[in-house]
mmCIF file with all atom_site columns, C-alpha atoms in Angstrom:
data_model
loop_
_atom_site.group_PDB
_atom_site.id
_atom_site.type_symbol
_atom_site.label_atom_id
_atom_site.label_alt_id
_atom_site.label_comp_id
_atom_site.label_asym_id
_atom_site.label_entity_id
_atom_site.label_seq_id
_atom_site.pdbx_PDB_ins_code
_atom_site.Cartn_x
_atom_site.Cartn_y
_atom_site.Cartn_z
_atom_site.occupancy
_atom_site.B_iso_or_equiv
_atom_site.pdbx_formal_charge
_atom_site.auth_seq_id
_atom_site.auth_comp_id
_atom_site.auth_asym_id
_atom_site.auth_atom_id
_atom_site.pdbx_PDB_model_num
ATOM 1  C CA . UNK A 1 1  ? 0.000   0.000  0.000  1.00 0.00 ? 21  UNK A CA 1
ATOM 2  C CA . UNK A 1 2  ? 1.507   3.602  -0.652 1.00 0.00 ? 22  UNK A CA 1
ATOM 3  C CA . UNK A 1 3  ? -0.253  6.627  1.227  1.00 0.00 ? 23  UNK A CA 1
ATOM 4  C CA . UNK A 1 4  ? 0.524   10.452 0.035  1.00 0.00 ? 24  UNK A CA 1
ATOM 5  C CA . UNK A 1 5  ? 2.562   12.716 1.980  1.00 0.00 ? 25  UNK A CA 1
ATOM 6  C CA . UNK A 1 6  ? -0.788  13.771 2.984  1.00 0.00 ? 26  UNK A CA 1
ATOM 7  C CA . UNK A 1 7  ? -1.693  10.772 4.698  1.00 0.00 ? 27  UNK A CA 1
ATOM 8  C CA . UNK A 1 8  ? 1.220   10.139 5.779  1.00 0.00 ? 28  UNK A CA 1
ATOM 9  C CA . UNK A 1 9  ? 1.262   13.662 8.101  1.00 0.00 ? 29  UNK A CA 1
ATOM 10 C CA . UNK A 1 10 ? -1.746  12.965 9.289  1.00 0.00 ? 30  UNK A CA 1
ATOM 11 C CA . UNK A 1 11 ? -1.047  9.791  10.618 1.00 0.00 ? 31  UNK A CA 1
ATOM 12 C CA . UNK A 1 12 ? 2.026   11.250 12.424 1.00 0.00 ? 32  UNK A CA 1
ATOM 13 C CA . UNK A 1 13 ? -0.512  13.756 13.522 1.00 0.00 ? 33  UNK A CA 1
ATOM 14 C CA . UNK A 1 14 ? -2.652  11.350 15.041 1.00 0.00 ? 34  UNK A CA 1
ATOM 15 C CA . UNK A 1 15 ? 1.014   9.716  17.060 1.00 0.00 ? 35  UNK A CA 1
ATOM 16 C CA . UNK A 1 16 ? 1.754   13.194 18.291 1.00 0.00 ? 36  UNK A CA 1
ATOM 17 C CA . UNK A 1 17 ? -1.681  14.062 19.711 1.00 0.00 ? 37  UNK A CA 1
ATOM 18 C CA . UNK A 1 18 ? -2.352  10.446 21.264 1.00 0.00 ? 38  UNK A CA 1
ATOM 19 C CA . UNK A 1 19 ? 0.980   11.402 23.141 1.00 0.00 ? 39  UNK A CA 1
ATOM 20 C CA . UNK A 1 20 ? -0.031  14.957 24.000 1.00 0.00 ? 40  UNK A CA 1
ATOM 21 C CA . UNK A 1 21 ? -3.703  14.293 25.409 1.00 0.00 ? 41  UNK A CA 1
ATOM 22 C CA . UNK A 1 22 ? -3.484  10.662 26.846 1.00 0.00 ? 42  UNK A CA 1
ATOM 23 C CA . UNK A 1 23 ? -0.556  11.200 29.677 1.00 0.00 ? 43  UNK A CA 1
ATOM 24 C CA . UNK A 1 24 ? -2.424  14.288 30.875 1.00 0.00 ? 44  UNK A CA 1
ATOM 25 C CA . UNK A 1 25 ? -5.499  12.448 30.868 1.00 0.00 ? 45  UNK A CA 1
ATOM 26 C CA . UNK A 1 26 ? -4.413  9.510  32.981 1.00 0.00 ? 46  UNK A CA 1
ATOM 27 C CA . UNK A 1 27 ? -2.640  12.051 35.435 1.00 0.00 ? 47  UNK A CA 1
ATOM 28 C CA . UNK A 1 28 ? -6.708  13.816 35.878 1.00 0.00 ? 48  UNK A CA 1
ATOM 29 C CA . UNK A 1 29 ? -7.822  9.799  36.603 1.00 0.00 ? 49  UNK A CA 1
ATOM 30 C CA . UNK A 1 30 ? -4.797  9.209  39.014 1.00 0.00 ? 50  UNK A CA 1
ATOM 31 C CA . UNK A 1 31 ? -5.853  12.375 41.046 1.00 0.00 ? 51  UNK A CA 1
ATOM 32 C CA . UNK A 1 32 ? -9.879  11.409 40.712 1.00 0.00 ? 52  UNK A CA 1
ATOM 33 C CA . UNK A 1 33 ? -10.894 10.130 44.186 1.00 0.00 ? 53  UNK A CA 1
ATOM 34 C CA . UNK A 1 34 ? -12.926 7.288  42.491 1.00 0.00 ? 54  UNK A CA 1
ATOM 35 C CA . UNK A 1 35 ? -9.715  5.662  41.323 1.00 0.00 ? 55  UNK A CA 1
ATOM 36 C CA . UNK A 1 36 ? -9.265  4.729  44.827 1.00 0.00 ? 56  UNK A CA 1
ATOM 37 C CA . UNK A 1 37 ? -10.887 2.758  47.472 1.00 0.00 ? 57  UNK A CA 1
ATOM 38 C CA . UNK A 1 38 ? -10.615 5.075  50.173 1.00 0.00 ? 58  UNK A CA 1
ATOM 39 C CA . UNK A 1 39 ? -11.869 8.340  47.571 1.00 0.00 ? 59  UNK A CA 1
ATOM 40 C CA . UNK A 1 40 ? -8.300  9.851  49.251 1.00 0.00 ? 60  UNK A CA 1
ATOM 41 C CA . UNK A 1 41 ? -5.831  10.400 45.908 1.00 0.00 ? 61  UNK A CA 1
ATOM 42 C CA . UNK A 1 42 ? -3.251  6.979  45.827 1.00 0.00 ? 62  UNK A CA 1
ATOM 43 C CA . UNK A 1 43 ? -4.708  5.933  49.278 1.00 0.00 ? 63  UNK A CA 1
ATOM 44 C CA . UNK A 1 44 ? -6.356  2.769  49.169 1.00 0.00 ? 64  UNK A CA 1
ATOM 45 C CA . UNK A 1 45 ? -7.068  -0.691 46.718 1.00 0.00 ? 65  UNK A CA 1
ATOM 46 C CA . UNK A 1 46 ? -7.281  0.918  42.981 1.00 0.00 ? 66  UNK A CA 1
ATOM 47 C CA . UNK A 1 47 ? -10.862 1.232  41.844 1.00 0.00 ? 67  UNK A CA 1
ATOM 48 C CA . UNK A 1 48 ? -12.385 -0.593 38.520 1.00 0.00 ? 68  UNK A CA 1
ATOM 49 C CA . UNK A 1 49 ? -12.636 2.916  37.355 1.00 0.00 ? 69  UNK A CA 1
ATOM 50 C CA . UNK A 1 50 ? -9.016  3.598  37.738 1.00 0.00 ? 70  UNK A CA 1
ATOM 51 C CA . UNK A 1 51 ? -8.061  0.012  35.986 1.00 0.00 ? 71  UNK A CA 1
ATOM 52 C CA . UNK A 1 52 ? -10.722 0.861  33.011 1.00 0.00 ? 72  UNK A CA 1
ATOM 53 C CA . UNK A 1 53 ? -9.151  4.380  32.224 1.00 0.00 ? 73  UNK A CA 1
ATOM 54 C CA . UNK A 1 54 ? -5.920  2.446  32.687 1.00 0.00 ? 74  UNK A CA 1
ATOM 55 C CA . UNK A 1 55 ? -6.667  0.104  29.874 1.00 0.00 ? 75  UNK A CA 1
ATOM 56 C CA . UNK A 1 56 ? -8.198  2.506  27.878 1.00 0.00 ? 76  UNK A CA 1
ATOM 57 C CA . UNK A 1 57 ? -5.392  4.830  28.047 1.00 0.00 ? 77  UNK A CA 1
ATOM 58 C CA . UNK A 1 58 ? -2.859  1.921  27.647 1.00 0.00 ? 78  UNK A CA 1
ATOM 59 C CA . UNK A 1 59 ? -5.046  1.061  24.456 1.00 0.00 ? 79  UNK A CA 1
ATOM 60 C CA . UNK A 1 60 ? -4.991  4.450  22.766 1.00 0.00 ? 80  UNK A CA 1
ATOM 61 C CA . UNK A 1 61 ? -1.374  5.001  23.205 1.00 0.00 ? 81  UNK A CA 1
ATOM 62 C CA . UNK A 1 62 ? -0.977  2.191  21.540 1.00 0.00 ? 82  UNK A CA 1
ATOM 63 C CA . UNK A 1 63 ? -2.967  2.931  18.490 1.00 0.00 ? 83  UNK A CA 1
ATOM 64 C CA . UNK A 1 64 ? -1.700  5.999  18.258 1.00 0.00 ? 84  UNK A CA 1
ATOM 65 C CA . UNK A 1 65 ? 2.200   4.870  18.911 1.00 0.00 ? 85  UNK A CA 1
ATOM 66 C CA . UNK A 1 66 ? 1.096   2.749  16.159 1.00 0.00 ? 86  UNK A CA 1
ATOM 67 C CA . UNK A 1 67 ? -0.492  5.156  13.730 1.00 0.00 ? 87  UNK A CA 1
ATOM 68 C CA . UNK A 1 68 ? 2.378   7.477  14.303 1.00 0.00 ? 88  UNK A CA 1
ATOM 69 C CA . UNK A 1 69 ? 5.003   4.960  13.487 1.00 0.00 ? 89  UNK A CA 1
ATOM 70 C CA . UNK A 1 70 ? 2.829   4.049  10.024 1.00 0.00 ? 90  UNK A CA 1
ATOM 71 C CA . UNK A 1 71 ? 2.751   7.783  9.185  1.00 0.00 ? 91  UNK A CA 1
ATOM 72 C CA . UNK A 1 72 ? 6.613   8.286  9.615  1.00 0.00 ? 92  UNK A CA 1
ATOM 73 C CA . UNK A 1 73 ? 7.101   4.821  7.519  1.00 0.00 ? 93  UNK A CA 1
ATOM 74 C CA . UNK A 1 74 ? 5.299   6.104  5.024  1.00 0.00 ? 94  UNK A CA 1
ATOM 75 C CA . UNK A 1 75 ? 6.411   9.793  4.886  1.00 0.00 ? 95  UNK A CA 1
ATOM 76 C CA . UNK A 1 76 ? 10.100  8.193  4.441  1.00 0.00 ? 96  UNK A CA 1
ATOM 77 C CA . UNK A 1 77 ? 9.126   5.759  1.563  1.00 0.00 ? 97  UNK A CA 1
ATOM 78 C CA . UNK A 1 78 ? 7.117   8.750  -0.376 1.00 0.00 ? 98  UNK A CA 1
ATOM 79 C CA . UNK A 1 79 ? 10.085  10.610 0.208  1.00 0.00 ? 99  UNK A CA 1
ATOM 80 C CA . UNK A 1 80 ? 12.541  7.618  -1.719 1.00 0.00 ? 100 UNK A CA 1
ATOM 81 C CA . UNK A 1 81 ? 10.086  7.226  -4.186 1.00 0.00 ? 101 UNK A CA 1
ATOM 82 C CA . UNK A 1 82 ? 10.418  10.874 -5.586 1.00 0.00 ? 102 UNK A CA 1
ATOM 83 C CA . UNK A 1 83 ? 12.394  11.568 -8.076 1.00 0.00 ? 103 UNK A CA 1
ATOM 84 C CA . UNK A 1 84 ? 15.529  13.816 -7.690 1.00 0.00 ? 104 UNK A CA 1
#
């Protein structure tokens, strides 16, 4: 498969904002006081709701590490494929 330049940004796009919105998220679910048992912040068993956002945010960085690493693939094998 060969994806445009285009494409190819975007993707690296999508890599770059997984990274920029994710960790900040899972730092607002680490200081929620359902993520732990006691509702004091890192007190306490771990909730469910802390381990879902966990896997969630795992998940997405993921796909987007993933999506990234396509787009920047791709942007280098447009780029050897033009002539000089």
């Amino acid at each position: 498969m060969v994806l445009s330049r285009g494409w190819s940004l975007f993707l690296v796009g999508v890599g770059v904002w997984t990274w920029v919105i994710w960790p900040r998220f899972a730092v607002a679910i680490w200081q929620d006081p359902r993520s732990w048992a006691s509702g004091t912040v890192a007190d306490g068993a771990p909730t469910s709701f802390l381990w879902v956002h966990a896997l969630l945010i795992a998940a997405s960085l993921a796909i987007g590490t993933t999506a990234g690493v396509l787009g920047v693939r791709a942007w280098l094998a447009a780029r050897r494929r033009q002539p000089s």
